[in-house]
Coordinates of C-alpha atoms in Angstrom, one line a residue:
Chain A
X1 CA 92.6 96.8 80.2
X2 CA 89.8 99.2 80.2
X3 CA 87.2 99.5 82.3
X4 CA 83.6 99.8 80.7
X5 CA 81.2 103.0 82.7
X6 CA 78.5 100.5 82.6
X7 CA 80.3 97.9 84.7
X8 CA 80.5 100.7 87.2
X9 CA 78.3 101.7 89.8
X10 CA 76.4 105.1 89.2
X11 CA 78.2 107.5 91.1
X12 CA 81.6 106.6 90.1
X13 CA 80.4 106.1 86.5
X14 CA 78.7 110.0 86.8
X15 CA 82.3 110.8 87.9
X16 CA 84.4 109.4 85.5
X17 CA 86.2 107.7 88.1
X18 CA 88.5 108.9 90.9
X19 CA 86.2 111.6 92.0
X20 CA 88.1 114.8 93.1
X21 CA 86.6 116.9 96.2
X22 CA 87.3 120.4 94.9
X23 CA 89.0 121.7 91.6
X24 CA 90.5 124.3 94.4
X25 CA 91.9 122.8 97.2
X26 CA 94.5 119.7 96.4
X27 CA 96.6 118.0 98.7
X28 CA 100.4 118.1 97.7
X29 CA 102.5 115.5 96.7
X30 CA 104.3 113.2 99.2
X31 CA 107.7 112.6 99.6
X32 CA 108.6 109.2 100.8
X33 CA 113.0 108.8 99.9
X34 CA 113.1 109.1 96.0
X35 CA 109.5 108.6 95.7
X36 CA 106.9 111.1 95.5
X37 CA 103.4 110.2 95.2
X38 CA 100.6 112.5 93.9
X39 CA 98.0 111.1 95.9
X40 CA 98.5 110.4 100.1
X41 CA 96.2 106.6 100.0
X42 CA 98.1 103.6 99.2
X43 CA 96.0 100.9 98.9
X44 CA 96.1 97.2 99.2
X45 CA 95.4 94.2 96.3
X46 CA 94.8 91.6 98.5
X47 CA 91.7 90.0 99.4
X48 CA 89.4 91.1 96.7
X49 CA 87.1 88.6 95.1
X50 CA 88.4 89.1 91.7
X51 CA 91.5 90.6 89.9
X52 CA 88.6 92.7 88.0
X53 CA 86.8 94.3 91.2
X54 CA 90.8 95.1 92.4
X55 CA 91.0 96.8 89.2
X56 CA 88.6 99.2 89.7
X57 CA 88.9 99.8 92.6
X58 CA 92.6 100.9 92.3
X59 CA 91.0 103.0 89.7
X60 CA 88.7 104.9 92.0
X61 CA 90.7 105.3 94.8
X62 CA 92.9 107.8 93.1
X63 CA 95.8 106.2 94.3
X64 CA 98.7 105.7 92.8
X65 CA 100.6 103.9 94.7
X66 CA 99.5 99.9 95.7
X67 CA 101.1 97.2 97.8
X68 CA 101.8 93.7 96.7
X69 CA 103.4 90.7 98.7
X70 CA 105.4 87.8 97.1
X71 CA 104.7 84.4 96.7
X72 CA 106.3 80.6 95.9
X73 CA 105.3 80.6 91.7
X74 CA 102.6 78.3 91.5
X75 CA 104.4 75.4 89.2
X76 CA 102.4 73.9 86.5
X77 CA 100.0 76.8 87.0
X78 CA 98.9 76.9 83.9
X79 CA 96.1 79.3 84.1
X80 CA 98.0 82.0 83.1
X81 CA 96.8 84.9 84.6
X82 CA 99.4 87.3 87.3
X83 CA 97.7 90.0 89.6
X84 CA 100.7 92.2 87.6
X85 CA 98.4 91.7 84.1
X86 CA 95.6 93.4 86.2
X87 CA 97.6 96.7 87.4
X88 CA 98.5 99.9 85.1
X89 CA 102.2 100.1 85.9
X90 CA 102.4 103.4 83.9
X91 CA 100.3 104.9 86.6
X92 CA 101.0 103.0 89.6
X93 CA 104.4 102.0 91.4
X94 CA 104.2 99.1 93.2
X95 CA 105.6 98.5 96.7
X96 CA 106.6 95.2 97.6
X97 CA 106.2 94.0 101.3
X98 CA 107.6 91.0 103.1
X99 CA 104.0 90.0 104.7
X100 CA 104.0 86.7 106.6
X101 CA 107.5 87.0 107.3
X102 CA 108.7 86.6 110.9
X103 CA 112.3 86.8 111.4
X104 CA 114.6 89.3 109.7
X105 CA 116.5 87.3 108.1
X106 CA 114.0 86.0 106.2
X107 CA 112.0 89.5 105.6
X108 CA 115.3 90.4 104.0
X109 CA 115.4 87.3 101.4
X110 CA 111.8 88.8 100.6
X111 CA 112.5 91.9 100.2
X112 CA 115.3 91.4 97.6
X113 CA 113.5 89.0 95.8
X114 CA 110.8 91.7 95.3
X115 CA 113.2 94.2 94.0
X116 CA 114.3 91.6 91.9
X117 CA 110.6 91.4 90.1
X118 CA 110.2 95.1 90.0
X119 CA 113.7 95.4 88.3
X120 CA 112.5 92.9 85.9
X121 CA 109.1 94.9 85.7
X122 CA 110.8 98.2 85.7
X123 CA 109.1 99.7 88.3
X124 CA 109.8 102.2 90.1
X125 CA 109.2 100.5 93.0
X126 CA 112.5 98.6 92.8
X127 CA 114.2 100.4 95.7
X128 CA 111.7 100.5 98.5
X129 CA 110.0 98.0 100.4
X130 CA 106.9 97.9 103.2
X131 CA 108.8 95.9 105.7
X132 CA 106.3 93.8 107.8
X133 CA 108.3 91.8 110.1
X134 CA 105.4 89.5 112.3
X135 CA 105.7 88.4 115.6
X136 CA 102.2 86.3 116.4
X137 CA 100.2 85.1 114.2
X138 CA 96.5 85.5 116.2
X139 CA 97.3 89.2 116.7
X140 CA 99.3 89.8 113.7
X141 CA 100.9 92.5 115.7
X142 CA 105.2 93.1 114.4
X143 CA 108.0 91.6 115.9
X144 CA 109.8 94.9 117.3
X145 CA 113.7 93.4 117.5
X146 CA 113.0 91.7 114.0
X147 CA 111.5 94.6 112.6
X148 CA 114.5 97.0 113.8
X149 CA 117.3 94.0 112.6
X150 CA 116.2 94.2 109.0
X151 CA 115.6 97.7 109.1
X152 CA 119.1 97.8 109.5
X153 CA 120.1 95.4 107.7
X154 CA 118.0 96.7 104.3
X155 CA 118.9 100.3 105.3
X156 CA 122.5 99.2 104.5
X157 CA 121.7 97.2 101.1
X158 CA 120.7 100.5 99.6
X159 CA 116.5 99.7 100.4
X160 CA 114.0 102.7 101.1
X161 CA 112.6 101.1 103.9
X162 CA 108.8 101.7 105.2
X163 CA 108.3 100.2 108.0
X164 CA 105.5 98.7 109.6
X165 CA 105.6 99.0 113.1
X166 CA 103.0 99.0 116.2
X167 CA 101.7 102.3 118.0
X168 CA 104.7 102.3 120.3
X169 CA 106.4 105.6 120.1
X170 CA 109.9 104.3 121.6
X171 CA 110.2 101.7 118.8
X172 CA 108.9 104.4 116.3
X173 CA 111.7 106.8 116.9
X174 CA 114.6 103.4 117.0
X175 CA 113.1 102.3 113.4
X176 CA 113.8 105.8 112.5
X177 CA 117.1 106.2 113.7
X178 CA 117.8 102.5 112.1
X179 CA 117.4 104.1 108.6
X180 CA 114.0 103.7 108.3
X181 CA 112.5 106.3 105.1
X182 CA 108.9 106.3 106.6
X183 CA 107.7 104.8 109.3
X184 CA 104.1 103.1 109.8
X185 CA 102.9 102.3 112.7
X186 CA 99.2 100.9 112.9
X187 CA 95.8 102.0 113.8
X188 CA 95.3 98.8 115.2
X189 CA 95.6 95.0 114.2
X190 CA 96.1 94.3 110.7
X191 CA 92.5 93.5 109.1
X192 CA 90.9 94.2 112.7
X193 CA 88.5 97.4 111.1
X194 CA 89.0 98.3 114.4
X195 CA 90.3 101.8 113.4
X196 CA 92.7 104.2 115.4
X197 CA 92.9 102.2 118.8
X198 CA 95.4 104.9 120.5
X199 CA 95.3 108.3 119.1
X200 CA 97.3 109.4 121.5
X201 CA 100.3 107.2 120.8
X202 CA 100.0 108.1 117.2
X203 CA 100.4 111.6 118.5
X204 CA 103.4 110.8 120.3
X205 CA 105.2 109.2 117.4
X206 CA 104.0 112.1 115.3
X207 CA 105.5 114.9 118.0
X208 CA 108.7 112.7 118.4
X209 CA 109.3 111.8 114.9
X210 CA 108.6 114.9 113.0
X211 CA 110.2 117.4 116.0
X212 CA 113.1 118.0 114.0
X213 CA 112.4 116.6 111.1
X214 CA 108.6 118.0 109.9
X215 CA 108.6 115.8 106.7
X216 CA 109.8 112.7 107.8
X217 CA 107.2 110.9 106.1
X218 CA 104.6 109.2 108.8
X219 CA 101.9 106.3 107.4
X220 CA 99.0 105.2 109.5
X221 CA 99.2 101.1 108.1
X222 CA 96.9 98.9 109.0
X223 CA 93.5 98.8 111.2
X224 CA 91.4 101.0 108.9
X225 CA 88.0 100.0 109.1
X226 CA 85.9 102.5 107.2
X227 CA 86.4 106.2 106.3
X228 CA 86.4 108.0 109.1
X229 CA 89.1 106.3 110.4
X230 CA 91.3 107.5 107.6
X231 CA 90.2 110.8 107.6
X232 CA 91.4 110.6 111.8
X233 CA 94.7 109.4 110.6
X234 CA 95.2 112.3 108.5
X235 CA 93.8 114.8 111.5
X236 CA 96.0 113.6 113.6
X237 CA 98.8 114.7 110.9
X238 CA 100.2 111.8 109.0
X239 CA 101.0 111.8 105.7
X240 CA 99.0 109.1 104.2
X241 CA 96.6 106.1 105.0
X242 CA 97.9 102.7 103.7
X243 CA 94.6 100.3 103.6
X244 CA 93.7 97.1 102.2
X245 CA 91.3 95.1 103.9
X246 CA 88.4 98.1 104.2
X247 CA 88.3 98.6 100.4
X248 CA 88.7 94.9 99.8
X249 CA 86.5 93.7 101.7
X250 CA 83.6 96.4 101.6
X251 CA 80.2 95.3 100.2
X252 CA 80.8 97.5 97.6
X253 CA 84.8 98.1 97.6
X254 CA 84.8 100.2 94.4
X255 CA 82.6 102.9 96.1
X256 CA 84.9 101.8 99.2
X257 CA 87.8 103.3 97.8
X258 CA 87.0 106.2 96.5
X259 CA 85.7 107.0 100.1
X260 CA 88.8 106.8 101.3
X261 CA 90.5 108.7 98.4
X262 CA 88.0 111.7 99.9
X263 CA 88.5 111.0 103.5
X264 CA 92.2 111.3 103.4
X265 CA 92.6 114.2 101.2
X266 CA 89.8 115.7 103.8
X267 CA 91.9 114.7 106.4
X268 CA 94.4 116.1 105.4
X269 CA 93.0 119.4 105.0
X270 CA 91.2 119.6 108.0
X271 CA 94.6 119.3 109.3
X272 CA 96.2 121.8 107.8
X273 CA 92.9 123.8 107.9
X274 CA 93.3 123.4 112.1
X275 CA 89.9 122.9 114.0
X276 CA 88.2 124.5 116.4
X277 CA 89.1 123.6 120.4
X278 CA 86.4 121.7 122.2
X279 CA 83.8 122.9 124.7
X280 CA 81.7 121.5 127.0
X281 CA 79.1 123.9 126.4
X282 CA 77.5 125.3 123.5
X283 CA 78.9 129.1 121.5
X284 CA 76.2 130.4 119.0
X285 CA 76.8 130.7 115.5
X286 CA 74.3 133.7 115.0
X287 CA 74.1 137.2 117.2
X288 CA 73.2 137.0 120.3
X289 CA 71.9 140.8 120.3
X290 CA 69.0 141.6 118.1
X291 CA 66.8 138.9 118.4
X292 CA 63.2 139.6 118.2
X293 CA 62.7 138.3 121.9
X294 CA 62.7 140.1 125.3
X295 CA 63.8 136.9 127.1
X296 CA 65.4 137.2 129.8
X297 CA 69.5 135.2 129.4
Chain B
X1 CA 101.7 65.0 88.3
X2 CA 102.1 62.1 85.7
X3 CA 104.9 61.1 83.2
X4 CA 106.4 58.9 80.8
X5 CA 109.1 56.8 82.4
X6 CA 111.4 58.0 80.2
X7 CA 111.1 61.5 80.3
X8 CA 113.0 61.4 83.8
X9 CA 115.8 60.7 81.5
X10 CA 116.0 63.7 79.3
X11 CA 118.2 66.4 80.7
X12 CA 116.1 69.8 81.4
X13 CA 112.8 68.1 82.3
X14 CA 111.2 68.3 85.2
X15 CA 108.8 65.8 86.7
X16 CA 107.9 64.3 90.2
X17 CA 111.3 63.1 91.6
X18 CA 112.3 59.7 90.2
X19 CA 114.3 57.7 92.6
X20 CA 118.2 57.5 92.6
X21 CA 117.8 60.0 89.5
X22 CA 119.3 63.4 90.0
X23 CA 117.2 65.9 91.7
X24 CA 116.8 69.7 92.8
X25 CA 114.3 71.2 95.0
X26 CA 111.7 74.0 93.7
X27 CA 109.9 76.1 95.7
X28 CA 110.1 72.7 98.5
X29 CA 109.5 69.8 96.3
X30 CA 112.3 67.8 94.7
X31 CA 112.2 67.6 90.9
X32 CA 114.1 65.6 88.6
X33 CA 116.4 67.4 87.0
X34 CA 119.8 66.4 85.7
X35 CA 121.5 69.8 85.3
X36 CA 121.4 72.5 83.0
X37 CA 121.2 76.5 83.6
X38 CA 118.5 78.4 85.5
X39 CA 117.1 79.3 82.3
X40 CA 116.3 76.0 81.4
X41 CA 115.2 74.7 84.1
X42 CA 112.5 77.9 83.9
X43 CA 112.1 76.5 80.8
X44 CA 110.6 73.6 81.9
X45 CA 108.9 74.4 84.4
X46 CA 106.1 76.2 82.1
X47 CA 105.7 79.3 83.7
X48 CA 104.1 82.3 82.2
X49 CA 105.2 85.3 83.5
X50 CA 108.0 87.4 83.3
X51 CA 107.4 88.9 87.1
X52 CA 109.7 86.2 88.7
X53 CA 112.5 86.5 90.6
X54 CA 114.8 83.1 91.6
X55 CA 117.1 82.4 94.2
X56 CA 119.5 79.7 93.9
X57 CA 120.6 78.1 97.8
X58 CA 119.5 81.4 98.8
X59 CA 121.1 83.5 96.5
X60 CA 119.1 85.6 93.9
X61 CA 119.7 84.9 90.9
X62 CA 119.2 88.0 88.5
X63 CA 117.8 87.7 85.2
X64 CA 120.1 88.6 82.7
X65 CA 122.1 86.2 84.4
X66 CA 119.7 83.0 83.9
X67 CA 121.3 81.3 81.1
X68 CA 125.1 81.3 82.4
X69 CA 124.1 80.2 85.8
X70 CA 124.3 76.0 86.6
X71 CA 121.9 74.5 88.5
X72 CA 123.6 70.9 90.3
X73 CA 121.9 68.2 91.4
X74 CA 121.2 68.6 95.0
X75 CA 120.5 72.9 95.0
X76 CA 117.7 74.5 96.3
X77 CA 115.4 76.6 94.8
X78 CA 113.0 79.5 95.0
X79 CA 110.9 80.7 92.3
X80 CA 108.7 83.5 93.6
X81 CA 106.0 85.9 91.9
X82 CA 103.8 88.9 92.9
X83 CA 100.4 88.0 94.5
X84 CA 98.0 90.4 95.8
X85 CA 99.1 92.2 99.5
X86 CA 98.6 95.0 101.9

């Protein structure tokens, strides 16, 4: 399925799509288990209006990598048409999760019957799984013990497991230790836009997890609400930015998600880059001797 | 979901449970079925794509094992898809 340029909004049609920042400066690959994706956004296909606005958006947002959840077949359907007619599985690899789950044992079902699609599908995606184990349904915050059980447990069935996790550093290193091939904790409540609620945990985990292990894949998931808050993520050196709900659900979520595309890989390089310390006062950018002044300092 | 009364009776087709007929549970609702493989009962139940996966009592089922696996009156089953997710 192709998109036409005139369906698209000038400056992504200008661009020919994802639109990159420099021909320079790239951000590498990441490694998450066997997996290594080009591009450090994975993005969401929930909650857009139509399987055609998901479309291109995915195609803006440079990603190649995209979450999906799995659902009771509609019987008697009959209209025929699956989101999986609507995503370029040359280009993408899908990554099942077990959203709306809320015990382990039943995140676990999930997660098997999704590698039993993308086996079917031959997708890459087969052998991983975003494990979102939920423990209230207001706050949509994870169930910790759950989320730890089937870590375990999926750890053990051969599953690269990414899980989704809250801001607390102590559970953070245990879902590690359980097996865990990434772990993701969130900015803040799934949905919430409320962005990065406690940098300073995420800087915990990041210290803890990645002490003696530097690339030990870390994913800020959820809580995204624009793209500055990606762009944090990234600063505060994760690998990637996993988003659904800020592209979705943007007035304009094709545009949406190529802002994020930018503000990750500028994240990520401002990281790398690493800024300047804070001041309280000011530190001139031009000489201070030689200005055409006799004021006095 | 309508039918005719005697379609109940032909083995492979499912319809709104008939009572006392033979039944198995899809996705939560109780179908008439009077026994046959997985792949028929798919069959059937007229879906269109090929990204499904099915567990039978809780078991997946894989695909290239559809057609030798029985379905019994009585079994429970899941027939699941890909929907759009974060």
């Amino acid at each position: 399925m192709t998109i036409e340029q005139s369906q698209l909004p000038a400056v992504v049609a200008e661009n020919e799509g994802a639109v990159q920042p420099t021909q320079a400066i790239r951000t590498p690959p990441l490694k998450i288990g066997s997996h290594t994706l080009s591009n450090r956004l994975i993005l969401g296909t929930g909650r857009y209006d139509s399987f055609e606005t998901m479309q291109r958006s995915l195609q803006t947002s440079g990603s190649d990598c995209v979450t999906i959840a799995v659902r009771q077949e509609k019987l008697h359907d009959g209209s025929g048409r699956n989101i999986i007619d609507f995503i370029n599985l040359d280009r993408f690899t899908l990554l099942p999760n077990t959203a709306g789950c809320y015990d382990a044992a039943t995140a676990v079902r999930c997660a098997k019957m999704g590698r039993e699609i993308l086996k079917r599908l031959e997708n890459p995606g087969a052998n991983w799984v975003k494990l979102e184990v939920l423990g209230d349904s207001r706050s949509l915050l994870p169930d910790p013990i759950e989320s730890l059980k089937a870590t375990e447990r999926l750890a053990a069935d051969g599953f690269e497991v990414l899980c989704y996790t809250s801001d607390d550093p102590i559970v953070a290193r245990r879902l590690k230790d359980a097996g865990a091939a990434a772990v993701m904790p969130a900015g803040s409540p799934i949905g919430s836009g409320l962005g990065i609620a406690n940098p300073n945990h995420l800087s915990i985990i990041r210290d803890d997890l990645k002490r003696d292990d530097p690339d030990f894949p870390l994913i800020v998931d959820a809580g995204v609400g624009t793209a500055s808050d990606a762009a944090i993520a990234m600063e505060l050196g994760y690998d990637g930015v996993l988003l659904n709900t800020a592209v979705a659900h943007a007035k304009d979520p094709i545009v949406m998600a190529s802002a994020m595309n930018l503000a990750v890989q500028a994240g990520w390089m401002a990281r790398k880059s690493g800024r300047i310390g804070k001041s309280r006062y000011g530190s001139a950018s031009s000489p201070e001797i030689g200005v055409i002044s006799d004021r006095q300092k | 979901m309508s039918h005719s009364p005697d379609s109940s009776s032909l083995p492979g087709t499912p319809t709104t449970a008939t009572p006392g007929g033979p039944t198995v549970v899809v996705n939560g609702r109780s179908v008439s079925f009077a026994g046959g493989t997985v792949g028929e009962l798919l069959n059937t139940l007229e879906i269109k794509t090929r990204a499904i996966a099915v567990e039978l009592n809780q078991e997946i089922v894989p695909a290239d094992q559809h057609n030798d696996t029985r379905v019994a009156p009585g079994d429970q089953l899941e027939v699941v898809t890909l929907v759009g997710g974060g």
